[in-house]
Coordinates of N, CA and C in Angstrom, one line a residue:
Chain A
X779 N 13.6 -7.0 17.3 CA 13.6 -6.7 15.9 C 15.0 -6.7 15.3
X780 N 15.4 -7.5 14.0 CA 16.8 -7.4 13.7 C 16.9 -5.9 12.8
X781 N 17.7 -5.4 12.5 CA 17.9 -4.2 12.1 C 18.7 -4.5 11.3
X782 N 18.8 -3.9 9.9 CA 19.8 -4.2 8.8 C 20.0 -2.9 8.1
X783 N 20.9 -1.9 8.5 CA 21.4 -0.8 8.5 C 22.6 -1.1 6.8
X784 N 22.0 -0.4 5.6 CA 22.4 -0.5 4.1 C 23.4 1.1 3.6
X785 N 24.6 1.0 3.4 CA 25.2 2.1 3.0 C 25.7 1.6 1.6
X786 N 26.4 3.1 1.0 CA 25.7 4.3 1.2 C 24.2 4.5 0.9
X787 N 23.7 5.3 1.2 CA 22.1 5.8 1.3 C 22.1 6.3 -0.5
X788 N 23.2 6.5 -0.7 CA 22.9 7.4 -2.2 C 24.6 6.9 -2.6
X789 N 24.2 6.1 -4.2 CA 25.7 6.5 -4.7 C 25.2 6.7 -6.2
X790 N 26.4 8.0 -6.7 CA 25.9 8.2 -7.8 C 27.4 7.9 -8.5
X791 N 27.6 7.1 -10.2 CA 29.2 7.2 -10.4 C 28.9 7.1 -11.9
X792 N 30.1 6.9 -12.4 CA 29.9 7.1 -13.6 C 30.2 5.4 -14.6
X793 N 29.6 5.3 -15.7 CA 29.7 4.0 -16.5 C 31.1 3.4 -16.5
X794 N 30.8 2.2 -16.1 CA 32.5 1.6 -15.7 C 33.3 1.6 -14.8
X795 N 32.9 2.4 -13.9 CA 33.4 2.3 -12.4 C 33.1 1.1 -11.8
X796 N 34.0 0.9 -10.5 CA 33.3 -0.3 -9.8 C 33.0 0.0 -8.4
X797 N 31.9 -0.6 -7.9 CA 31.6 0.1 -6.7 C 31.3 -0.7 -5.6
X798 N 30.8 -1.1 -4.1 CA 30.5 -1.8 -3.3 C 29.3 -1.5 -2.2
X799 N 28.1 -1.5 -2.3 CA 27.3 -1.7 -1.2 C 27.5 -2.6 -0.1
X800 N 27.0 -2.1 1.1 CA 26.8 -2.9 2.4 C 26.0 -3.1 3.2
X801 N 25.4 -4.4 3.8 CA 24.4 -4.3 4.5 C 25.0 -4.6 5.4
X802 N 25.0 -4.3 6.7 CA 24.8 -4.7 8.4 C 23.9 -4.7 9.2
X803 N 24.2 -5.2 10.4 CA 23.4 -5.8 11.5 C 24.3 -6.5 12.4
X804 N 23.7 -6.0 13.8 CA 24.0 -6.9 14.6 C 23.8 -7.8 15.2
X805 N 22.3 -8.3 14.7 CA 22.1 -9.4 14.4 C 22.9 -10.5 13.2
X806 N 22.6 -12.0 14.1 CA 22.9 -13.3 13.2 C 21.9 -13.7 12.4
X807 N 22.0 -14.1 11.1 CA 21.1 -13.8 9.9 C 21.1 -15.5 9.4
X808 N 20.0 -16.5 9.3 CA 20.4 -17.6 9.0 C 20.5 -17.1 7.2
X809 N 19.5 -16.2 6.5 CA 20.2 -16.4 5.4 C 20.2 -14.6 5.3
X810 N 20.5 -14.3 4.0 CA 20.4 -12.7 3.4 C 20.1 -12.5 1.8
X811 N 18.9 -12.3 1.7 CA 18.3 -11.8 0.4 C 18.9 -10.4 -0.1
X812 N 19.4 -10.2 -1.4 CA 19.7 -8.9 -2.0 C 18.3 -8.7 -3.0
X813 N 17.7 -8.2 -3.3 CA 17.0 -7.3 -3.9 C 17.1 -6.5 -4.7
X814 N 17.0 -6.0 -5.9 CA 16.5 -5.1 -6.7 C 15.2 -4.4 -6.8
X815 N 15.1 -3.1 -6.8 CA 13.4 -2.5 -7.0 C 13.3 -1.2 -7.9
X816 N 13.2 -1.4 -8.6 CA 13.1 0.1 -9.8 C 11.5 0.5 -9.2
X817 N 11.3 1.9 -9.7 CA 10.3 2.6 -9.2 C 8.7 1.9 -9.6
X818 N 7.9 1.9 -8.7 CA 6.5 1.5 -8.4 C 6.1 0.2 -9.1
X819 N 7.8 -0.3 -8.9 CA 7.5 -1.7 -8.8 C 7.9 -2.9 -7.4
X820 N 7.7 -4.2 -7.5 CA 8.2 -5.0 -6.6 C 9.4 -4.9 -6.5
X821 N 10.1 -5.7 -5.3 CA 11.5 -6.3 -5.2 C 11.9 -7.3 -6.2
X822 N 12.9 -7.9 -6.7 CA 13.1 -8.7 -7.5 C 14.6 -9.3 -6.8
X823 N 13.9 -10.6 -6.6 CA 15.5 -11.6 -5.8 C 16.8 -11.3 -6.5
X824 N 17.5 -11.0 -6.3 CA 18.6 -11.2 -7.3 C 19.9 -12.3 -6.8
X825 N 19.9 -12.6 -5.5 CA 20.9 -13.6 -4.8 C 20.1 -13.7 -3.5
X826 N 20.1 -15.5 -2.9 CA 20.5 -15.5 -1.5 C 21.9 -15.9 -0.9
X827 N 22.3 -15.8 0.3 CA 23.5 -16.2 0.7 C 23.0 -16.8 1.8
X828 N 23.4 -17.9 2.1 CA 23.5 -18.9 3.5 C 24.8 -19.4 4.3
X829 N 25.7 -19.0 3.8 CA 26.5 -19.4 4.8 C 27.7 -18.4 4.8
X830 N 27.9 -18.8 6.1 CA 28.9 -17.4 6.2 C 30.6 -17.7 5.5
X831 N 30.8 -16.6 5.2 CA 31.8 -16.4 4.3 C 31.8 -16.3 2.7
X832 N 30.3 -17.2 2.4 CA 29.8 -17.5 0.8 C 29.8 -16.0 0.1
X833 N 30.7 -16.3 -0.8 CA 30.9 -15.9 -2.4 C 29.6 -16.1 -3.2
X834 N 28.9 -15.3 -3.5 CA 28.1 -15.7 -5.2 C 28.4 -14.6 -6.4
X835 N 28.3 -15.1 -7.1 CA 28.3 -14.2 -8.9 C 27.4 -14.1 -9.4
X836 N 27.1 -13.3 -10.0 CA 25.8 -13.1 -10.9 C 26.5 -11.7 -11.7
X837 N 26.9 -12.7 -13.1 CA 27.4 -11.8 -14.1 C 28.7 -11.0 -13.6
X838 N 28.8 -9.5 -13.6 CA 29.4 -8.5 -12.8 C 28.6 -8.4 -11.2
X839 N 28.1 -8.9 -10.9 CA 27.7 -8.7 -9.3 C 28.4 -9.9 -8.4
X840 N 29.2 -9.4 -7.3 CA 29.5 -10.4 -6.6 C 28.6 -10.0 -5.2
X841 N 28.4 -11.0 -4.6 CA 27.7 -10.8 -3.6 C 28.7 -12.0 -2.1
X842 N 29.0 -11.4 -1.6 CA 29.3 -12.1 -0.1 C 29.1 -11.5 1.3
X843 N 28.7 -12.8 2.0 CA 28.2 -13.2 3.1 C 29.2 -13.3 4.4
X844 N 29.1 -12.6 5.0 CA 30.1 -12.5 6.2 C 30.0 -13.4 7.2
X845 N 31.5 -13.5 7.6 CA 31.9 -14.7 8.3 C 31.0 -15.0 9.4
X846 N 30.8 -14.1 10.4 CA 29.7 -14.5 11.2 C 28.4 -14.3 10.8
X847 N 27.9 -13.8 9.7 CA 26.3 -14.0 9.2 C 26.0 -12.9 9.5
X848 N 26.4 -11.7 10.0 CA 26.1 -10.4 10.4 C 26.0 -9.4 9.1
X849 N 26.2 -9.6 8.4 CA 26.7 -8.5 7.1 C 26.8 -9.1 5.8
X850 N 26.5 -8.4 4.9 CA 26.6 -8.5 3.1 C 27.3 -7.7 2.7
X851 N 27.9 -7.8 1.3 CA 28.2 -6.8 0.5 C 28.2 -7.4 -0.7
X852 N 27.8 -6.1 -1.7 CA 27.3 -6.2 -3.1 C 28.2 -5.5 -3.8
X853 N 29.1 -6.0 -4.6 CA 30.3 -5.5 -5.7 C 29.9 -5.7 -7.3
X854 N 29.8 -4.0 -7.6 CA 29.4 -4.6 -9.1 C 30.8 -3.9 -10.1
X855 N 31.3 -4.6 -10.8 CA 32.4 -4.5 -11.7 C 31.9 -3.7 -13.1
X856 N 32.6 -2.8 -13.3 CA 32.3 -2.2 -14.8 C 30.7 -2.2 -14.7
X857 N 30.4 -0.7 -13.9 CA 29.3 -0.4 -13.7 C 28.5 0.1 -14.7
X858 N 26.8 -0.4 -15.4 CA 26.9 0.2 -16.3 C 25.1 0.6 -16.3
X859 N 25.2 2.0 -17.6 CA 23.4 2.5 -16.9 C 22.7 1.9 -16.3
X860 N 22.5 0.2 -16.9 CA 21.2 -0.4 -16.5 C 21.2 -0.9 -14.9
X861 N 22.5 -0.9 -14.5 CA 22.4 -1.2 -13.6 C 21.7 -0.2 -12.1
X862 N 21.3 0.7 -12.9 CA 20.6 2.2 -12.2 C 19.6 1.5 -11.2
X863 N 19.5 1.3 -10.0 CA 18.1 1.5 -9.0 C 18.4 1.3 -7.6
X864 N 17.0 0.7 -7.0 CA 17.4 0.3 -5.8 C 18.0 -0.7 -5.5
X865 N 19.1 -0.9 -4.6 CA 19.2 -2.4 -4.3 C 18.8 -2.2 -2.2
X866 N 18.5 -3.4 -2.1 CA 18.0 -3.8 -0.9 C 18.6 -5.2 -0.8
X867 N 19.0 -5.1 1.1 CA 19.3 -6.7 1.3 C 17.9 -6.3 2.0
X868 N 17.5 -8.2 2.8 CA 16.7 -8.6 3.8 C 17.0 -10.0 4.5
X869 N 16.4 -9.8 5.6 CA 16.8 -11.5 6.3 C 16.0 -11.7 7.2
X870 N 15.8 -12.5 7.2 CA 14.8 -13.4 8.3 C 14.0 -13.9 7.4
X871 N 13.0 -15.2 7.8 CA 12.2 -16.0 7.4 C 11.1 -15.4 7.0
X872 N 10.4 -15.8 8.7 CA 8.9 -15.9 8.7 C 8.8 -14.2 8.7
X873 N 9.8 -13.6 9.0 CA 9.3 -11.4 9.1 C 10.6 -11.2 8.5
X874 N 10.5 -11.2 7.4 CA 11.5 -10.9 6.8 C 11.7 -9.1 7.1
X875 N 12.6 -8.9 7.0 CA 13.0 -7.5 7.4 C 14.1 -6.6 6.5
X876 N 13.9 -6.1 5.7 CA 14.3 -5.0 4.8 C 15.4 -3.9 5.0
X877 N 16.2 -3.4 4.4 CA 16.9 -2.7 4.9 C 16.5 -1.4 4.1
X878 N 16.8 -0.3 4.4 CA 16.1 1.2 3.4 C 16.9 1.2 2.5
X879 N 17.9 0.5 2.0 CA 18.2 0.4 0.2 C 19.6 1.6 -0.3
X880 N 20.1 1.1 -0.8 CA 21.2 2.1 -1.6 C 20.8 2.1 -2.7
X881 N 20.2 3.6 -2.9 CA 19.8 4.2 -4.6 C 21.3 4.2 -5.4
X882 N 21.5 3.5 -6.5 CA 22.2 4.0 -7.5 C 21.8 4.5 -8.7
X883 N 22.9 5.2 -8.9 CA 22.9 5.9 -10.5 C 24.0 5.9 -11.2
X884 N 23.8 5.0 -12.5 CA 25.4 4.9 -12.8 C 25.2 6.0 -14.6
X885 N 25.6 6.6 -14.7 CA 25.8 7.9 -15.6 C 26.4 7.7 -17.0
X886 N 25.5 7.5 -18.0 CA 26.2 7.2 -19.2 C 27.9 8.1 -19.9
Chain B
X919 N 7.4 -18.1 -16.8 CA 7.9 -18.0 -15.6 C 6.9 -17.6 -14.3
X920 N 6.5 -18.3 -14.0 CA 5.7 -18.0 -12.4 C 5.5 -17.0 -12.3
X921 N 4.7 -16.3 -11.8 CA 4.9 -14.7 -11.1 C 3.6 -14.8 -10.1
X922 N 4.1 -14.2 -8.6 CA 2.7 -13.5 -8.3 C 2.1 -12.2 -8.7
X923 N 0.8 -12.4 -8.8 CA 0.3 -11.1 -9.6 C -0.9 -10.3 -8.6
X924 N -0.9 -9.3 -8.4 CA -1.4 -8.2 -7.6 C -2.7 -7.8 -8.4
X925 N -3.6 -7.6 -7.5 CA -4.7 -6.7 -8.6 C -6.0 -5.6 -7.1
X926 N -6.2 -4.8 -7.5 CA -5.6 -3.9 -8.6 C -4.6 -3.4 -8.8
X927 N -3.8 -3.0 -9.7 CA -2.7 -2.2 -9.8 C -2.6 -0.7 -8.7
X928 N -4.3 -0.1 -8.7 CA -4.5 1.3 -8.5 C -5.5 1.2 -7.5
X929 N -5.7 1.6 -6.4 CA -6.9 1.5 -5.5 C -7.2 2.8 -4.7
X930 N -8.1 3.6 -5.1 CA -8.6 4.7 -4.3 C -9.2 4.7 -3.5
X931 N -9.6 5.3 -2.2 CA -10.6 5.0 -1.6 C -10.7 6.4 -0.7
X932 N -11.9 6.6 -0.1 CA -12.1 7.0 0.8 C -11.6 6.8 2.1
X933 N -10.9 7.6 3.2 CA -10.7 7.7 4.5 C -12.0 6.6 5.4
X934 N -12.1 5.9 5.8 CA -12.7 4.8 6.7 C -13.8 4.0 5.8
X935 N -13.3 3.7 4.5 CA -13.9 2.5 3.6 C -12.7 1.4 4.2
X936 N -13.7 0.3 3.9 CA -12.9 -1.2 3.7 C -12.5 -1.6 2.1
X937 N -11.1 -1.8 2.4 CA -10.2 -2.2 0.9 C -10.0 -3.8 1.2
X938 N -9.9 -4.3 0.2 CA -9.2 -6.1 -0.4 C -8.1 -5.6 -1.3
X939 N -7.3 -6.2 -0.8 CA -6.5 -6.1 -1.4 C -6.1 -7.8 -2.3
X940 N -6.0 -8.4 -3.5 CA -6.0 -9.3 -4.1 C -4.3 -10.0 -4.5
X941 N -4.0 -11.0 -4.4 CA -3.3 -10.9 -4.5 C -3.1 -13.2 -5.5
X942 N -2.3 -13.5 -5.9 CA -2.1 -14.5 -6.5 C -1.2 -14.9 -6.7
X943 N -0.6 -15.9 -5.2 CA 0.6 -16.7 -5.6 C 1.0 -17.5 -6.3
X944 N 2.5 -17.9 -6.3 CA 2.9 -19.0 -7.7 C 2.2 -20.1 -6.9
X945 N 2.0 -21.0 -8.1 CA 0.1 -22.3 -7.7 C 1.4 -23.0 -6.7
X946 N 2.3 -23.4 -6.6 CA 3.5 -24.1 -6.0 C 3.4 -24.4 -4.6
X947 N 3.7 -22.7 -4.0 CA 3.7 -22.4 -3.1 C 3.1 -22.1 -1.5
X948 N 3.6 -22.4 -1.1 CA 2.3 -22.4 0.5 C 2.9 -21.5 1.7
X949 N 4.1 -20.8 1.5 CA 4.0 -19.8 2.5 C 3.8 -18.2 1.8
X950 N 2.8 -17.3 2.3 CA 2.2 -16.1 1.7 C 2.5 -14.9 2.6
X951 N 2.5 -14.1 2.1 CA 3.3 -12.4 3.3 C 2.8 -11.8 2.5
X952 N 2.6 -10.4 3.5 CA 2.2 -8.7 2.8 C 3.4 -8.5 3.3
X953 N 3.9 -6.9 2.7 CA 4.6 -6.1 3.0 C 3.6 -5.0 2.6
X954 N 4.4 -3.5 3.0 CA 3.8 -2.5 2.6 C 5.1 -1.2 2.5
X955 N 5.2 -0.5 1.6 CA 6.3 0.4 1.4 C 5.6 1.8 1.3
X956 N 5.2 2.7 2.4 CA 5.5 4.0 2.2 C 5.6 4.3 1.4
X957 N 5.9 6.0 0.5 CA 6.7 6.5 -0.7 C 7.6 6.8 0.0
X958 N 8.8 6.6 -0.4 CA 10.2 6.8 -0.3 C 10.6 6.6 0.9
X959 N 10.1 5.2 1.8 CA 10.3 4.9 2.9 C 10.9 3.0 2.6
X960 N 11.3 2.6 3.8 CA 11.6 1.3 3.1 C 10.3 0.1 3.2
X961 N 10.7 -1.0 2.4 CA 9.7 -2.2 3.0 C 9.7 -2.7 3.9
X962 N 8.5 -2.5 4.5 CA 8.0 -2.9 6.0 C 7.5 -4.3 5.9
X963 N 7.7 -5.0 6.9 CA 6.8 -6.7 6.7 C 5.3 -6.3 7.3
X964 N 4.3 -7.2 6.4 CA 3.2 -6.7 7.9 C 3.0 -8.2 8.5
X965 N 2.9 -9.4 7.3 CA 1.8 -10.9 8.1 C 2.9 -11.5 7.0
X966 N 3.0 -13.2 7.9 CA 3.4 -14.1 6.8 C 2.1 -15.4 7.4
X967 N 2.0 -16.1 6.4 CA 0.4 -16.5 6.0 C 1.2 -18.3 5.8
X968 N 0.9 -19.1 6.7 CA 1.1 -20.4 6.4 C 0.0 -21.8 6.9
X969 N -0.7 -22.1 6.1 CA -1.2 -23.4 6.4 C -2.4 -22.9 7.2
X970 N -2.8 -22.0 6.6 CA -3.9 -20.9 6.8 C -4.3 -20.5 7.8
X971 N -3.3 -20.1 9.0 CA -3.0 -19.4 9.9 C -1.5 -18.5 9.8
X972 N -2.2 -17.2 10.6 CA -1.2 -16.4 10.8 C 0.2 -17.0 11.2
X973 N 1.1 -16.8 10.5 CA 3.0 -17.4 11.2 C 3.4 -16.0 12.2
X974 N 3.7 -15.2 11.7 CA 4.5 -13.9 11.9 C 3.5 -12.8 11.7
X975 N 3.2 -11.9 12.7 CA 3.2 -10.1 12.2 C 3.8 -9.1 12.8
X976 N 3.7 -8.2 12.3 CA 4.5 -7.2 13.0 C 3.6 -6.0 13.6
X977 N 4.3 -5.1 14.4 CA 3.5 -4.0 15.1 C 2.5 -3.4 14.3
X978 N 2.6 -3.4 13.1 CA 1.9 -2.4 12.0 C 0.7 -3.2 12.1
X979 N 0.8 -4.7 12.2 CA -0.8 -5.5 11.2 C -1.4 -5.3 12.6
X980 N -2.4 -4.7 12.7 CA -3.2 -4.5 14.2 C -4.7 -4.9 13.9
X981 N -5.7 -4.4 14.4 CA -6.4 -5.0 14.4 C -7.5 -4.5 12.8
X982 N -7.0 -3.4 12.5 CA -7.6 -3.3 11.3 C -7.1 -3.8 10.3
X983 N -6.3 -5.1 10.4 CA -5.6 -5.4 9.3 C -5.9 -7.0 9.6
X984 N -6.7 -7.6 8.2 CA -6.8 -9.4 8.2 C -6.1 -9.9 7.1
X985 N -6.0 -10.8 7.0 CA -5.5 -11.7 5.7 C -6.4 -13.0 5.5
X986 N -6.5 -13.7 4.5 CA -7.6 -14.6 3.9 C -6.7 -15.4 3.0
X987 N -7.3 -16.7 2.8 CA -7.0 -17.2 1.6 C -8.2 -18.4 1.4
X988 N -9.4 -17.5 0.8 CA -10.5 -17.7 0.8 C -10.7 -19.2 0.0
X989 N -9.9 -19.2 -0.8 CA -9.7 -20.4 -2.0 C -8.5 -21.0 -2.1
X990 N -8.1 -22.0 -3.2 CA -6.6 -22.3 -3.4 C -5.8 -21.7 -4.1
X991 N -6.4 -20.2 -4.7 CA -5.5 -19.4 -5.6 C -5.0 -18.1 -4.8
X992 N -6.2 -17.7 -4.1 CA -6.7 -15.8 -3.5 C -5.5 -15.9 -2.5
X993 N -5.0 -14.9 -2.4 CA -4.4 -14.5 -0.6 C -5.0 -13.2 -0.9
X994 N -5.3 -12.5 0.2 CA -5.9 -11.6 0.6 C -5.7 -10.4 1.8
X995 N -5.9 -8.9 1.7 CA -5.4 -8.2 3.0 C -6.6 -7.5 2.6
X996 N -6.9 -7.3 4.1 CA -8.0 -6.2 4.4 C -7.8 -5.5 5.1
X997 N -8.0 -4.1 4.7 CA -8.1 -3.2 5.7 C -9.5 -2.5 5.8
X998 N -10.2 -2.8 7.6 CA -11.3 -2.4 7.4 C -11.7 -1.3 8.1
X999 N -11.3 -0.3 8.2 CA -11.7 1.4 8.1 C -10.1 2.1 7.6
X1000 N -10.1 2.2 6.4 CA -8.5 2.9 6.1 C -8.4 4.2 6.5
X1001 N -7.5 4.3 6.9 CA -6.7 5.9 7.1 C -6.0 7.0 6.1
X1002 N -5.6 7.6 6.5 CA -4.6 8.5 5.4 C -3.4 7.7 5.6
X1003 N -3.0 7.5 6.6 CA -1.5 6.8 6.3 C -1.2 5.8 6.2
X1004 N -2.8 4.7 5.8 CA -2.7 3.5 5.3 C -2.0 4.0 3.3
X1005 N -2.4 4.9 3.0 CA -1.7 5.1 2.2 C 0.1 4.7 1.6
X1006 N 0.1 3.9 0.4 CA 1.5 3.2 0.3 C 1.2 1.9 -0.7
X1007 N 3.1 1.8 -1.2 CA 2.5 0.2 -1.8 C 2.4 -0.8 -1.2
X1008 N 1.8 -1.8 -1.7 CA 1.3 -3.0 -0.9 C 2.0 -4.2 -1.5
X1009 N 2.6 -4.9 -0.7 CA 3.3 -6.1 -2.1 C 3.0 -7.3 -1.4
X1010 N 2.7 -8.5 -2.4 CA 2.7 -9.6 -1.9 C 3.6 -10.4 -2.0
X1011 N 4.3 -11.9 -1.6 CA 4.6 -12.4 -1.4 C 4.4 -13.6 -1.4
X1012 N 5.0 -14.6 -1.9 CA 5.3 -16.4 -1.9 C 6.4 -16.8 -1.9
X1013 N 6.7 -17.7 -1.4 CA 7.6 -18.6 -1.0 C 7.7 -20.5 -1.2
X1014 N 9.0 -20.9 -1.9 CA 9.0 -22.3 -1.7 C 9.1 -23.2 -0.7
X1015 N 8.6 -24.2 0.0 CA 8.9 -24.6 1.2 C 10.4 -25.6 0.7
X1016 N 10.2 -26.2 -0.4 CA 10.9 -27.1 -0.5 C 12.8 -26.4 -0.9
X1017 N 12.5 -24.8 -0.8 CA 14.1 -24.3 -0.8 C 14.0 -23.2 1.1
X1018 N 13.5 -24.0 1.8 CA 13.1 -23.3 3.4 C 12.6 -22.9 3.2
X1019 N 11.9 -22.2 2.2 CA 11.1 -21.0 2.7 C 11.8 -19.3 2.5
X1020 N 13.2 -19.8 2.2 CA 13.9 -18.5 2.4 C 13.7 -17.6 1.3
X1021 N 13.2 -18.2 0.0 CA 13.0 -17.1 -1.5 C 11.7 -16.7 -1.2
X1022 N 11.9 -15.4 -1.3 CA 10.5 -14.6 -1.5 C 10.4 -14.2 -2.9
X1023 N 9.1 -14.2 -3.6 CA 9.0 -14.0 -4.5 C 7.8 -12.9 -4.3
X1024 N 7.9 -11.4 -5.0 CA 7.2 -10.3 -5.2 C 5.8 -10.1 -6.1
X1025 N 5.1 -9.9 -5.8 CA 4.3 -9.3 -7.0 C 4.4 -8.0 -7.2
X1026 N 3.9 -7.1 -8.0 CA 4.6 -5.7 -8.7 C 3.6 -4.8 -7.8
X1027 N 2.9 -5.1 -6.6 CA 2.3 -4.4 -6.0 C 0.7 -3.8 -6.1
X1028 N 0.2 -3.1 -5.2 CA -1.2 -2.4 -5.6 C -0.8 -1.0 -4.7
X1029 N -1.3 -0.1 -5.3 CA -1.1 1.1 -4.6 C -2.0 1.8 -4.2
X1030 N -2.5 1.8 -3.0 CA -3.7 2.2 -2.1 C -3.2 3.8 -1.9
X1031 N -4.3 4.5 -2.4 CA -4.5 6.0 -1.8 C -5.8 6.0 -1.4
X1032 N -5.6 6.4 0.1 CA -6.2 6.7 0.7 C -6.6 8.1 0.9
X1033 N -7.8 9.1 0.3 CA -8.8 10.2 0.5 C -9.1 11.1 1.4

């Protein structure tokens, strides 16, 4: 089973800060889904990455893909309320597999 | 915009009743998955569903747990004597073949309490 171990477990900051999530594993990941999930709802895609080293943007979110495929990180610039929830990476295909998620809170 | 859509939203049941759980991919798509999320635990995979045989499950989908895709719209999970700790949300899943397979697309879930 690949294991995708997400830090921090909890970040709480204030509006306009900038901050960075991480997913790892020591498993090789052919791709890595990031995720969104506000409460007692679904995940919501918000980037994949496929190749290692890949850069993506989305608005203030940058998302990159590590050189050996092992790891993510999620950088969001001028943090602001809405960006308040879960985020989750995952990888694999056919069992895709979840990581337990970095709750944020960003603090008007 | 496409969406898969979940139904019911709310599902009660009794400790050792049989649940359906309903579920409606984008019409597109041909690879289908459950997940299931505890409260305040993370998402679990349970089945991915292609070409109307099982692809993938995991430890959890055992034998009280089927999947269906009775028609060209339904995917389907059953659980046929629930438990208490079948309790949790339930989410479904689709996928495009023609981007690998790799985008999963969510529906907003059904949430089974189990009695």
């Amino acid at each position: 089973t690949q294991l995708l171990e997400q830090s921090p477990q909890f970040l709480s900051i204030q509006e306009g800060e900038n901050l960075t999530v991480y997913c790892n594993s020591s498993s090789v990941f052919s791709s890595l889904q990031w995720y969104r999930q506000e409460p007692g709802e679904g995940p919501v895609l918000l980037v994949t990455v496929v190749t290692g080293g890949e850069v993506k943007k989305l608005k203030r979110l940058t998302f990159q893909f590590g050189d050996a495929r092992k790891d993510s990180s999620l950088h969001i610039t001028a943090a602001q309320p809405g960006d308040t929830g879960l985020y989750l990476c995952a990888g694999g295909i056919d069992d895709m597999r979840f990581g337990a998620g970095t709750r944020l809170t960003v603090k008007p | 915009e496409p969406e898969v859509t979940q139904t019911p939203s709310h599902q009660v049941t009794q400790m050792g009743q049989e649940v359906i759980l309903r579920c409606v991919p984008i019409s597109n798509h041909l690879y289908f998955y459950w997940y299931r999320q505890i409260l305040g635990q993370k998402v679990e995979f349970l089945v991915s569903f292609y070409n109307n045989e099982i692809s993938e499950k995991s430890e959890i989908f055992d034998d009280q747990f089927s999947v269906e895709r009775p028609d060209g719209s339904n995917f389907t999970l059953k659980i046929r004597s629930t438990k208490l700790e079948d309790s949790a949300m339930y989410f479904c899943a689709s996928s495009d073949p023609s981007g690998g397979g790799d985008i999963q697309y969510f529906g907003a879930g059904t949430r089974l309490s189990v009695l």
